[in-house]
């Protein structure tokens, strides 16, 4: 498997500003400037120099305990959701699917070589959940990743796997392109992807693609999925599959 492509070169100040945003976003609470300086490996004065415009533009806010995500990030998130076709219908579909199955539901999309989980029914306070909104780094091991990659031409799919790699997360994870192509053939035949303990040993995921709306963004493939403990899935797999299929069908109406 080809190694993932290196990140393109960017100005150091831009890269460090983005590292600050990532660090603050990933932290469980506000982060102090000294902590950020240690994490970035740069001077405190450099961190303050970057924090100034980030707070002025609303990307971050300064609290008594440190820096936290600002209101501008919420606006960017809304814009991102809109550009990927998450309208009111899909937003309402997720909680309905959650109520029908008792499983967490997710909306994921592929665009321009990236797979991102856009929304889910997982509470925002549940930071320990194995599947959370954001860039998907385990697409080859998740049901939503499989079904989205199966919808792509073979060359685009192989390029994605070469760029992002196929890391092993459990003893069930598929880690070769040849085995993944066999999995893709099965997904296309069933119209449904399953990941049983491939990304997380305790969870099974099911996913299906959603129809592309006539006025939807070009080049976007969308997926609807659910996850639940594997023991629960074994008892209720027929019910879960049927509920997911019904939910996807309503999205095309």
Short mmCIF file of N, CA and C in Angstrom, two decimals, residues 24 56 151 158 241:
data_model
loop_
_atom_site.label_atom_id
_atom_site.label_comp_id
_atom_site.label_asym_id
_atom_site.label_seq_id
_atom_site.Cartn_x
_atom_site.Cartn_y
_atom_site.Cartn_z
N UNK A 24 -7.44 23.61 20.46
CA UNK A 24 -8.55 24.12 21.29
C UNK A 24 -9.82 23.31 21.03
N UNK A 56 -10.20 37.91 17.57
CA UNK A 56 -10.84 39.08 16.97
C UNK A 56 -11.87 38.67 15.92
N UNK A 151 -19.22 3.63 -3.91
CA UNK A 151 -19.94 4.44 -4.90
C UNK A 151 -19.00 5.16 -5.86
N UNK A 158 -9.14 3.64 -5.25
CA UNK A 158 -7.77 3.20 -5.00
C UNK A 158 -6.89 4.39 -4.64
N UNK A 241 -31.60 -3.49 9.81
CA UNK A 241 -31.44 -3.35 8.36
C UNK A 241 -32.70 -2.77 7.72
#
